[in-house]
Coordinates of C-alpha atoms in Angstrom, one line a residue:
M17 CA 21.6 -11.3 13.3
K18 CA 24.3 -11.8 16.5
K19 CA 23.0 -12.1 19.6
R20 CA 25.1 -9.0 21.0
T21 CA 23.3 -6.5 18.0
L22 CA 20.2 -7.5 18.9
F23 CA 20.6 -7.0 22.6
I24 CA 21.3 -3.6 21.6
L25 CA 18.9 -3.1 19.9
L26 CA 16.6 -4.0 22.8
I27 CA 18.3 -1.6 24.5
L28 CA 18.0 1.4 22.0
S29 CA 14.5 0.4 21.3
S30 CA 13.5 1.5 24.8
I31 CA 15.3 4.2 24.7
T32 CA 14.3 5.6 21.6
F33 CA 10.4 4.6 22.3
S34 CA 9.1 8.2 22.8
Q35 CA 10.9 9.5 20.0
K36 CA 8.7 7.4 18.3
Q37 CA 6.2 8.6 19.1
N38 CA 6.8 12.1 18.9
F39 CA 7.7 10.8 15.2
E40 CA 3.9 9.9 15.0
T41 CA 2.6 12.8 16.0
T42 CA 5.2 15.5 13.9
S43 CA 5.6 13.7 10.5
T44 CA 3.6 14.0 7.8
A45 CA 1.3 10.9 8.5
D46 CA -0.3 10.4 4.9
K47 CA -0.1 11.4 1.4
M48 CA -2.4 11.1 -1.5
L49 CA -1.9 9.9 -5.7
D50 CA -5.1 11.9 -6.5
V51 CA -3.8 11.8 -10.4
N52 CA -6.2 10.1 -12.3
N53 CA -9.6 8.3 -10.9
I54 CA -7.9 6.1 -8.6
Y55 CA -7.3 7.9 -5.5
F56 CA -4.3 5.7 -3.3
R57 CA -3.3 7.0 0.0
I58 CA 0.1 6.1 1.2
S59 CA 0.3 6.4 5.1
D60 CA 3.2 6.2 7.6
P61 CA 4.3 3.4 8.1
Y62 CA 4.8 3.1 11.6
K63 CA 1.1 4.0 12.7
D64 CA -1.6 1.6 13.0
R65 CA -4.1 0.7 10.7
W66 CA -6.8 0.7 13.2
S67 CA -6.2 4.3 14.0
R68 CA -7.2 5.8 10.6
S69 CA -10.5 6.3 10.2
F70 CA -10.5 5.8 6.2
G71 CA -9.7 3.6 3.5
D72 CA -6.9 3.4 1.5
V73 CA -8.1 3.9 -2.1
H74 CA -10.6 5.3 -3.5
W75 CA -12.2 5.2 -7.1
D76 CA -13.8 7.3 -8.8
V77 CA -15.4 6.5 -12.1
E78 CA -18.2 6.9 -14.7
E79 CA -21.2 6.5 -12.3
Y80 CA -19.4 4.4 -9.6
S81 CA -17.8 6.3 -6.7
S82 CA -16.5 4.8 -3.3
E83 CA -13.4 2.7 -1.5
I84 CA -12.1 -0.6 -2.9
V85 CA -9.6 -1.3 -0.3
F86 CA -9.0 -0.8 3.0
D87 CA -5.8 -1.6 3.4
H88 CA -2.1 -3.2 1.5
G89 CA 1.1 -4.2 2.2
M90 CA 5.0 -6.0 1.7
W91 CA 5.6 -8.9 3.3
L92 CA 8.9 -11.3 3.7
T93 CA 9.5 -14.4 5.2
G94 CA 12.7 -16.8 4.7
K95 CA 15.4 -18.1 7.2
I96 CA 18.8 -16.8 9.2
G97 CA 20.2 -19.6 10.1
D98 CA 17.7 -22.5 11.7
S99 CA 15.8 -19.7 12.7
V100 CA 12.3 -18.5 10.7
K101 CA 11.4 -14.7 10.7
S102 CA 8.4 -13.4 8.6
A103 CA 7.5 -9.5 8.5
I104 CA 4.4 -8.6 8.5
R105 CA 2.1 -5.7 7.7
E106 CA -2.1 -7.0 8.1
W107 CA -3.7 -3.6 9.3
W108 CA -1.3 -3.4 12.6
Y109 CA 2.2 -2.4 11.3
Q110 CA 5.9 -3.9 11.8
Y111 CA 7.5 -1.2 10.0
S112 CA 9.8 1.5 11.4
P113 CA 9.6 4.5 9.0
G114 CA 13.5 5.5 7.5
P115 CA 15.9 3.6 6.1
I116 CA 18.5 1.5 8.0
I117 CA 21.8 3.0 9.2
D118 CA 24.6 2.1 10.5
G119 CA 22.8 -1.0 10.9
L120 CA 20.3 0.3 13.0
P121 CA 16.5 1.7 11.9
A122 CA 16.7 5.4 11.2
L123 CA 14.9 6.3 14.4
D124 CA 17.2 5.1 16.1
S125 CA 20.4 5.9 14.8
H126 CA 18.9 9.6 14.3
P127 CA 16.1 9.9 15.3
E128 CA 17.1 13.9 14.9
D129 CA 16.4 13.8 11.5
S130 CA 13.1 12.2 12.0
L131 CA 11.1 14.3 9.8
K132 CA 13.1 13.4 7.0
Y133 CA 11.5 9.5 7.1
R134 CA 8.7 10.2 5.8
I135 CA 6.4 9.8 2.6
Y136 CA 7.8 12.6 -0.3
K137 CA 5.1 13.5 -2.9
I138 CA 6.2 14.9 -6.7
T139 CA 3.6 15.8 -9.5
Q140 CA 4.5 16.9 -13.4
N141 CA 6.1 20.1 -13.8
D142 CA 6.8 20.5 -9.8
D143 CA 9.9 22.4 -8.7
E144 CA 11.6 23.8 -5.0
S145 CA 8.1 25.7 -4.0
N146 CA 7.1 21.8 -3.4
P147 CA 8.8 21.0 -0.2
D148 CA 9.3 17.0 -1.2
Y149 CA 11.2 18.5 -4.3
A150 CA 13.5 20.6 -2.4
E151 CA 14.0 17.8 0.0
W152 CA 13.8 14.9 -1.8
P153 CA 15.7 12.0 0.1
A154 CA 18.3 11.4 -2.6
E155 CA 20.7 9.9 -0.1
F156 CA 18.2 7.6 1.3
G157 CA 17.8 5.9 -2.8
A158 CA 15.0 8.2 -3.7
P159 CA 15.5 7.8 -7.6
V160 CA 17.6 10.8 -9.6
D161 CA 17.6 11.9 -13.2
N162 CA 21.2 12.7 -14.9
D163 CA 21.2 16.0 -13.3
G164 CA 20.1 14.8 -9.7
N165 CA 17.2 15.8 -9.8
P166 CA 13.5 14.2 -8.6
R167 CA 13.1 11.3 -11.4
L168 CA 9.5 11.0 -11.7
Y169 CA 7.6 8.0 -12.7
G170 CA 3.9 8.6 -14.4
N171 CA 2.4 11.7 -13.9
Q172 CA 2.6 12.2 -10.2
M173 CA 4.3 9.7 -7.5
L174 CA 5.0 9.0 -3.5
W175 CA 8.0 7.6 -2.4
S176 CA 9.0 6.6 0.7
T177 CA 11.3 4.6 2.8
Y178 CA 11.3 2.2 6.0
N179 CA 12.6 -1.1 7.6
F180 CA 11.9 -4.2 9.1
L181 CA 14.4 -3.6 12.2
D182 CA 12.8 -2.1 14.7
T183 CA 12.8 -4.2 18.0
S184 CA 10.8 -1.7 20.1
Y185 CA 7.2 -1.4 18.1
V186 CA 5.1 -4.3 19.3
P187 CA 1.9 -5.5 16.9
N188 CA -0.8 -5.6 19.5
H189 CA -4.2 -6.9 18.2
T190 CA -6.6 -9.5 19.3
Y191 CA -5.7 -12.7 18.9
Y192 CA -1.7 -12.5 19.1
T193 CA 0.6 -10.4 20.7
P194 CA 4.2 -11.7 20.4
N195 CA 6.6 -12.4 23.5
S196 CA 9.9 -10.8 23.9
E197 CA 11.6 -13.8 22.5
D198 CA 8.8 -14.2 20.0
R199 CA 9.4 -10.5 19.0
L200 CA 12.9 -11.4 17.7
K201 CA 11.0 -13.5 14.9
Y202 CA 9.3 -10.6 13.5
I203 CA 13.3 -8.8 13.3
F204 CA 14.7 -8.9 9.2
P205 CA 18.0 -6.1 8.4
V206 CA 15.8 -5.4 5.3
E207 CA 14.9 -1.4 4.1
V208 CA 12.4 -1.3 1.6
R209 CA 11.9 1.7 -0.9
E210 CA 8.6 1.9 -1.8
T211 CA 7.4 4.3 -5.3
V212 CA 4.0 4.0 -5.8
Y213 CA 2.7 5.9 -8.8
A214 CA 0.2 6.5 -11.9
H215 CA -0.9 8.3 -14.9
A216 CA -3.2 11.5 -15.3
A217 CA -6.7 10.3 -16.3
I218 CA -7.6 11.6 -19.9
T219 CA -10.8 10.5 -19.6
H220 CA -13.1 9.3 -16.4
K221 CA -14.3 6.3 -18.1
D222 CA -13.0 2.6 -17.4
D223 CA -12.2 2.0 -20.7
D224 CA -9.0 4.4 -20.6
L225 CA -6.6 1.8 -19.0
L226 CA -3.7 4.0 -17.5
S227 CA -6.5 6.4 -16.1
N228 CA -6.9 3.5 -13.7
T229 CA -4.2 2.5 -12.3
V230 CA -1.8 2.0 -9.8
L231 CA 1.7 0.8 -10.5
I232 CA 3.6 0.1 -7.1
E233 CA 7.4 -0.8 -7.0
Y234 CA 9.2 -2.0 -4.2
E235 CA 13.0 -2.4 -3.9
F236 CA 14.3 -4.0 -0.7
I237 CA 17.9 -4.2 0.2
N238 CA 19.2 -7.0 3.2
K239 CA 21.5 -4.7 5.2
G240 CA 22.3 -7.6 7.9
D241 CA 25.3 -9.4 7.8
V242 CA 23.7 -13.0 7.3
Q243 CA 22.1 -14.4 4.7
I244 CA 18.5 -14.6 4.8
D245 CA 17.5 -18.2 3.4
S246 CA 14.7 -19.4 1.2
A247 CA 13.2 -16.0 1.4
Y248 CA 9.3 -15.3 0.0
W249 CA 8.3 -12.1 -1.1
G250 CA 5.1 -11.0 0.1
F251 CA 1.9 -8.6 -0.9
W252 CA -1.2 -8.8 0.9
T253 CA -4.7 -6.8 0.3
D254 CA -7.9 -5.9 2.3
I255 CA -9.7 -5.2 -0.6
D256 CA -13.0 -3.7 0.2
F257 CA -16.1 -2.4 -2.2
H258 CA -20.1 -2.5 -1.7
D259 CA -21.3 -5.4 1.5
L260 CA -18.1 -5.9 3.2
F261 CA -19.7 -9.6 3.5
D262 CA -19.7 -10.1 -0.5
N263 CA -15.5 -9.2 -1.4
N264 CA -15.0 -12.9 -2.9
P265 CA -11.2 -14.1 -3.1
L266 CA -10.1 -15.4 -6.9
I267 CA -6.8 -16.4 -8.4
D268 CA -5.6 -16.8 -11.6
T269 CA -2.0 -17.8 -12.7
T270 CA -1.9 -17.4 -16.1
R271 CA -2.4 -13.3 -15.3
Q272 CA -0.3 -13.3 -11.7
L273 CA -3.6 -12.1 -10.8
G274 CA -5.4 -12.0 -7.5
L275 CA -8.2 -10.2 -7.1
C276 CA -12.0 -9.4 -5.0
Y277 CA -15.7 -9.6 -6.9
S278 CA -19.5 -10.0 -5.8
F279 CA -21.7 -13.2 -6.3
E280 CA -24.3 -10.1 -5.7
N281 CA -24.6 -7.0 -8.6
H282 CA -24.8 -3.8 -5.8
T283 CA -25.7 -0.9 -6.8
F284 CA -25.3 0.7 -3.6
Y285 CA -22.5 3.5 -5.7
G286 CA -23.2 3.2 -9.2
S287 CA -24.9 0.8 -12.0
S288 CA -22.7 -2.1 -11.0
S289 CA -20.4 -4.1 -9.1
P290 CA -16.6 -4.1 -9.7
A291 CA -14.1 -6.1 -9.5
V292 CA -10.8 -5.2 -8.3
G293 CA -7.2 -7.3 -8.5
Y294 CA -3.2 -7.1 -8.1
T295 CA -1.5 -8.1 -10.7
L296 CA 2.5 -9.1 -10.7
L297 CA 4.1 -8.0 -13.3
Y298 CA 7.9 -8.5 -12.3
G299 CA 8.6 -11.2 -9.4
P300 CA 12.0 -11.6 -7.7
Q301 CA 14.9 -12.7 -9.8
V302 CA 17.0 -15.5 -9.5
E303 CA 20.0 -17.1 -11.2
S304 CA 18.2 -19.2 -14.9
A305 CA 20.9 -20.3 -17.5
N306 CA 19.7 -19.2 -20.8
S307 CA 16.9 -16.5 -19.6
T308 CA 16.4 -13.0 -18.9
A309 CA 14.8 -11.1 -16.4
V310 CA 13.4 -7.4 -15.9
Y311 CA 15.2 -5.4 -12.9
K312 CA 14.0 -2.0 -12.2
G313 CA 13.1 -1.7 -15.7
K314 CA 16.3 -3.0 -17.3
V315 CA 17.0 -6.8 -18.7
V316 CA 18.7 -9.0 -17.3
N317 CA 20.3 -11.7 -19.0
G318 CA 21.1 -15.0 -16.5
K319 CA 18.3 -14.6 -14.3
K320 CA 14.2 -15.3 -14.9
N321 CA 11.3 -13.6 -12.6
L322 CA 9.9 -15.6 -10.4
N323 CA 6.1 -16.0 -10.7
L324 CA 3.6 -16.6 -7.5
N325 CA 3.8 -19.5 -5.8
T326 CA 0.9 -19.5 -3.6
F327 CA -2.1 -17.6 -2.4
H328 CA -4.0 -17.5 0.7
P329 CA -7.9 -16.1 0.9
I330 CA -8.7 -14.6 3.9
E331 CA -12.2 -15.0 4.9
D332 CA -13.0 -12.7 7.7
D333 CA -10.8 -10.9 10.4
S334 CA -13.2 -12.4 12.9
I335 CA -11.1 -16.1 12.2
Y336 CA -9.0 -17.2 15.0
M337 CA -6.0 -18.7 13.7
P338 CA -4.0 -19.7 16.7
A339 CA -0.4 -20.3 16.9
D340 CA -0.6 -23.5 18.5
S341 CA -1.3 -25.6 15.9
S342 CA -2.8 -28.4 18.5
N343 CA -5.7 -27.6 18.5
V344 CA -6.2 -28.1 15.0
F345 CA -8.0 -31.0 13.1
P346 CA -5.8 -32.6 10.4
N347 CA -7.6 -33.3 8.1
H348 CA -7.6 -31.4 4.3
L349 CA -11.2 -30.5 4.5
E350 CA -11.2 -28.9 8.0
A351 CA -7.4 -27.1 6.1
N352 CA -10.1 -25.2 3.6
N353 CA -11.9 -23.7 6.7
L354 CA -9.0 -22.5 7.9
M355 CA -8.6 -19.4 5.7
G356 CA -8.3 -16.4 8.5
P357 CA -5.6 -14.0 9.0
I358 CA -1.7 -14.6 9.7
Y359 CA -0.8 -13.3 12.9
V360 CA 2.4 -15.6 13.9
Y361 CA 5.6 -15.6 11.7
T362 CA 5.8 -19.2 11.4
Q363 CA 1.8 -19.0 9.8
A364 CA 3.4 -16.7 7.1
W365 CA 6.6 -19.1 6.8
N366 CA 4.4 -22.4 6.2
V367 CA 1.6 -20.3 3.8
A368 CA 4.7 -19.5 1.5
R369 CA 5.4 -22.7 0.7
G370 CA 1.8 -23.5 0.0
N371 CA 2.0 -25.5 2.8
G372 CA -1.0 -23.9 4.4
A373 CA -1.1 -21.4 7.8
Y374 CA -0.8 -25.3 9.5
N375 CA 1.4 -27.4 7.2
I376 CA -2.2 -29.0 6.2
P377 CA -2.3 -28.1 2.1
Y378 CA -5.5 -26.6 0.8
Y379 CA -7.6 -29.2 -0.9
D380 CA -9.5 -28.8 -4.2
P381 CA -13.0 -30.8 -3.7
Y382 CA -13.4 -30.4 -7.9
S383 CA -10.1 -31.5 -8.7
E384 CA -9.8 -33.7 -6.2
E385 CA -5.9 -32.3 -5.6
Y386 CA -4.2 -30.7 -3.6
T387 CA -3.1 -26.9 -4.8
N388 CA -1.3 -23.8 -3.4
F389 CA -3.7 -21.9 -5.2
P390 CA -7.3 -22.2 -3.7
F391 CA -10.5 -20.5 -5.3
S392 CA -8.7 -20.9 -8.7
G393 CA -11.6 -21.3 -10.6
N394 CA -14.2 -19.3 -12.9
P395 CA -17.4 -17.3 -11.6
E396 CA -18.2 -15.9 -14.4
T397 CA -18.9 -19.7 -16.1
G398 CA -19.5 -21.4 -13.6
E399 CA -16.1 -24.1 -13.4
G400 CA -13.9 -24.8 -10.6
W401 CA -13.2 -24.0 -6.9
Y402 CA -14.5 -20.5 -6.5
A403 CA -15.2 -18.7 -3.3
Y404 CA -17.9 -18.5 -1.8
E405 CA -21.0 -19.3 -3.2
N406 CA -20.0 -23.2 -4.5
E407 CA -19.5 -24.1 -0.9
P408 CA -21.9 -24.4 1.7
G409 CA -22.0 -23.2 4.8
R410 CA -19.0 -20.2 3.7
N411 CA -19.6 -16.9 3.7
G412 CA -17.7 -13.6 4.1
G413 CA -15.2 -12.2 1.7
G414 CA -14.3 -8.8 3.9
A415 CA -10.5 -9.7 4.6
G416 CA -9.1 -10.0 1.2
F417 CA -6.1 -12.4 0.1
V418 CA -2.1 -12.2 0.3
F419 CA 0.0 -14.5 -2.1
F420 CA 3.7 -15.0 -2.6
A421 CA 6.4 -15.6 -4.9
G422 CA 9.7 -17.4 -4.3
P423 CA 12.2 -18.8 -2.9
F424 CA 15.1 -16.8 -3.5
D425 CA 18.4 -16.8 -1.4
F426 CA 19.2 -13.2 -0.2
A427 CA 22.8 -12.5 0.5
P428 CA 24.2 -9.3 2.4
S429 CA 23.9 -6.2 0.5
D430 CA 21.9 -7.6 -2.4
T431 CA 18.5 -6.3 -3.8
Q432 CA 15.7 -7.2 -4.6
W433 CA 12.9 -5.9 -7.0
V434 CA 9.2 -6.5 -7.3
M435 CA 6.6 -4.4 -9.6
V436 CA 2.6 -4.9 -8.8
A437 CA 0.0 -3.2 -10.5
L438 CA -3.5 -2.1 -8.7
V439 CA -6.2 -2.2 -11.3
P440 CA -10.4 -2.3 -11.1
A441 CA -12.7 -3.2 -13.7
L442 CA -16.4 -2.0 -14.3
G443 CA -18.0 -3.7 -16.5
E444 CA -22.0 -4.4 -17.2
D445 CA -22.5 -6.4 -14.1
N446 CA -20.5 -8.5 -10.7
F447 CA -19.1 -11.7 -13.2
D448 CA -18.8 -9.3 -16.6
S449 CA -16.6 -6.8 -14.4
I450 CA -14.2 -10.1 -14.0
T451 CA -14.1 -10.8 -17.1
K452 CA -13.4 -7.1 -18.2
L453 CA -10.3 -6.9 -15.0
K454 CA -8.9 -9.8 -16.9
S455 CA -9.1 -8.1 -20.6
K456 CA -6.8 -4.8 -18.5
V457 CA -4.1 -6.9 -17.3
D458 CA -3.7 -8.8 -20.2
Q459 CA -3.3 -5.3 -22.1
L460 CA -1.3 -3.8 -18.9
R461 CA 1.1 -7.0 -19.0
S462 CA 1.7 -6.9 -22.5
L463 CA 3.1 -3.7 -22.5
P464 CA 6.8 -3.3 -21.9
Y465 CA 8.0 -1.2 -18.5
D466 CA 9.1 2.2 -20.3
S467 CA 5.3 2.4 -21.1
L468 CA 4.2 1.9 -17.6
A469 CA 7.1 4.2 -16.0
I470 CA 7.5 7.1 -18.3
S471 CA 4.3 9.6 -19.2
N472 CA 4.0 11.4 -22.5
R473 CA 0.3 12.5 -21.2
I474 CA -0.3 16.3 -19.6
I475 CA -2.1 16.7 -16.6
S476 CA -4.0 19.7 -18.1
S477 CA -5.8 17.6 -20.2
V478 CA -8.5 16.6 -18.2
D479 CA -10.8 19.3 -18.8
D480 CA -12.7 20.5 -16.2
K481 CA -16.4 19.5 -17.5
N482 CA -14.5 16.0 -16.8
E483 CA -13.3 16.6 -13.3
S484 CA -16.7 18.2 -12.1
L485 CA -17.8 14.8 -13.0
Y486 CA -15.8 12.9 -10.4
L487 CA -14.5 15.5 -7.9
D488 CA -16.5 16.7 -4.6
Y489 CA -14.9 19.8 -2.4
E490 CA -12.6 18.7 -0.6
L491 CA -10.1 20.6 1.4
K492 CA -6.8 18.2 2.5
Q493 CA -4.0 18.1 5.1
N494 CA -1.8 20.6 4.0
Y495 CA 2.0 19.2 4.1
P496 CA 4.2 19.1 5.4
N497 CA 2.9 19.4 8.7
P498 CA 4.8 20.6 11.0
F499 CA 6.5 22.8 8.8
N500 CA 8.8 26.0 8.5
P501 CA 8.4 28.3 7.0
T502 CA 6.6 26.8 3.5
T503 CA 3.6 24.7 3.9
K504 CA 0.7 23.7 0.9
I505 CA -2.7 23.7 1.1
E506 CA -4.5 21.5 -2.1
Y507 CA -8.3 21.4 -2.5
S508 CA -10.9 20.2 -5.0
L509 CA -13.7 21.6 -6.6
P510 CA -16.4 20.1 -8.2
E511 CA -17.8 23.6 -10.1
K512 CA -16.2 27.1 -10.6
N513 CA -17.0 29.0 -7.7
Q514 CA -16.0 31.9 -5.4
V515 CA -13.2 30.4 -3.2
K516 CA -11.4 31.8 0.2
I517 CA -9.0 30.8 1.9
E518 CA -7.9 32.1 5.1
V519 CA -5.5 31.5 7.6
F520 CA -6.4 32.3 11.4
N521 CA -4.4 32.0 14.9
L522 CA -5.4 29.9 17.9
L523 CA -7.6 33.3 19.3
G524 CA -9.2 33.0 16.0
Q525 CA -8.2 35.8 14.5
K526 CA -7.4 36.4 10.7
V527 CA -3.3 36.3 9.8
A528 CA -3.5 35.9 6.4
T529 CA -5.9 35.7 3.3
L530 CA -4.4 33.1 0.9
I531 CA -6.4 33.0 -1.5
N532 CA -10.1 35.2 -2.5
T533 CA -10.9 34.7 -6.2
E534 CA -13.6 32.9 -8.6
Q535 CA -11.8 29.1 -9.9
S536 CA -12.9 26.9 -12.1
A537 CA -13.8 23.3 -11.5
G538 CA -10.6 20.3 -10.9
R539 CA -8.1 20.3 -8.4
H540 CA -6.1 23.4 -6.8
S541 CA -3.0 24.4 -4.5
V542 CA -2.0 27.4 -2.6
N543 CA 1.0 27.5 -0.5
W544 CA 1.6 29.5 2.5
N545 CA 4.5 31.4 3.5
A546 CA 4.7 32.0 7.6
E547 CA 8.4 33.1 7.6
S548 CA 7.5 36.0 9.7
F549 CA 4.9 34.0 12.1
S550 CA 5.7 32.2 14.9
S551 CA 5.5 28.8 16.0
G552 CA 2.5 27.5 17.1
I553 CA -1.5 26.3 16.2
Y554 CA -2.9 27.7 13.2
F555 CA -6.1 26.6 11.2
Y556 CA -6.8 27.0 7.7
K557 CA -10.5 27.7 6.6
I558 CA -11.7 27.5 3.2
S559 CA -14.9 29.2 1.3
A560 CA -16.6 27.9 -1.6
G561 CA -20.3 28.5 -1.8
S562 CA -21.9 26.8 1.1
F563 CA -18.6 24.4 1.4
V564 CA -16.9 25.7 4.2
E565 CA -13.9 23.0 6.2
T566 CA -11.6 24.1 8.4
K567 CA -8.5 22.3 9.9
K568 CA -5.3 22.7 11.8
M569 CA -1.6 22.7 11.3
M570 CA 1.4 23.9 12.9
V571 CA 4.8 26.2 12.4
L572 CA 7.6 24.4 14.0
K573 CA 10.8 26.5 14.4

């Protein structure tokens, strides 16, 4: 990017900071994918992870019910000219909601449309009564069918777009806060379009693959006027379940699978400890004669999909990884102790190329060779290098991992596409969960793209009895919020009950009764049309047996 453009961006960022603060309070910050046994939350990408009090992914299956993922997100690193740049999402966010419009982040170029830069959720059989369906942002690249209607992947989908071009937001965390000059190292003229979807649960058991899988597609576009050389796409996750210090990272390159597992068979939330992983189904595409690649579900001749090229385990988020490598011992055994969070753009670049954060390659003490893939052993059989039981003095495992695929050159107007899947597994014990996870990933990777993206399942096929096994009483935040004039309220019942949903004003006066009837177990929703009500704060309250909960919403006209 040219220096003049960066200067203009810095000026604009100071002008629009208050608008972005307003976006955080007025946008629909969170949406939940909840059509199957995995409850997958997507949050406003401008909102710092530590300002939220819940995990991103919860899994309810058989006798197991717990959070399995604390946070996750896409990374990108590469070079523009001689300058290394990295976009990192690791508990804190560098992304700005919305696309890149007129060469600027949407919140800078069109702040008046900030409510459009939200997360959109559509479900099978939705129509215009769902505001996200009615206001589907096809102009921002949201997928549509041949008739121009929202195109649904699976049975339920979350769609959003964001960019790496925001200069005003500065990551502020314990170990590293970039100064004004370093801040520019985190700027990419790249727009991301994220599609997250799932198939409806047919059974509450873990044996059904698609009832227990979430699929994620990233389409990202270079909207700048310069090439990004030697780019690497990355994915970071903080997998958390059971004992937060017994979530041990592992890599299986055969299956393109990064996962976490437990050494102990904890039974806090069920009869066994799960294994939880992400598999790269389709990596970035590069030119390759006599090869074929899959790109957005289409077969492309003369290209190939890149596999993972490196894996970085993160032992714990408390590990200090200084920006200055002069304090790091240049010993390969010491390098294996530098498995902490990546906070600095140069560290991301080094790790993506397989060199470790400080250009000290990982050393496998079992094969006695340097490797891009630490912890690629087999805990099930006790063979090879794996974390952390066969490494004296190590503990932790509470902070997940990041893996990368590359390199590829990313020219102006080029589009890249990547697809990953989140797959948990619950075996007879902690190590059997690893075995089962690998088997599930083998099944998943054997399926063609259309079998993953197009669903022949019917949501209503999950019967009330099956639903009641894993649903709890829950009142969700209405969406959109603020709204004008219609909003949707979703709630869950684990058993048949008399349900009443009422709306109150700030004075505590009841202004509407939306539901007052007996309803079966399952997930339900109701809409409220506030066309005849004035702007302001209202409260909605659910009463179902002994369960009572109230939430706040805002009418904004």
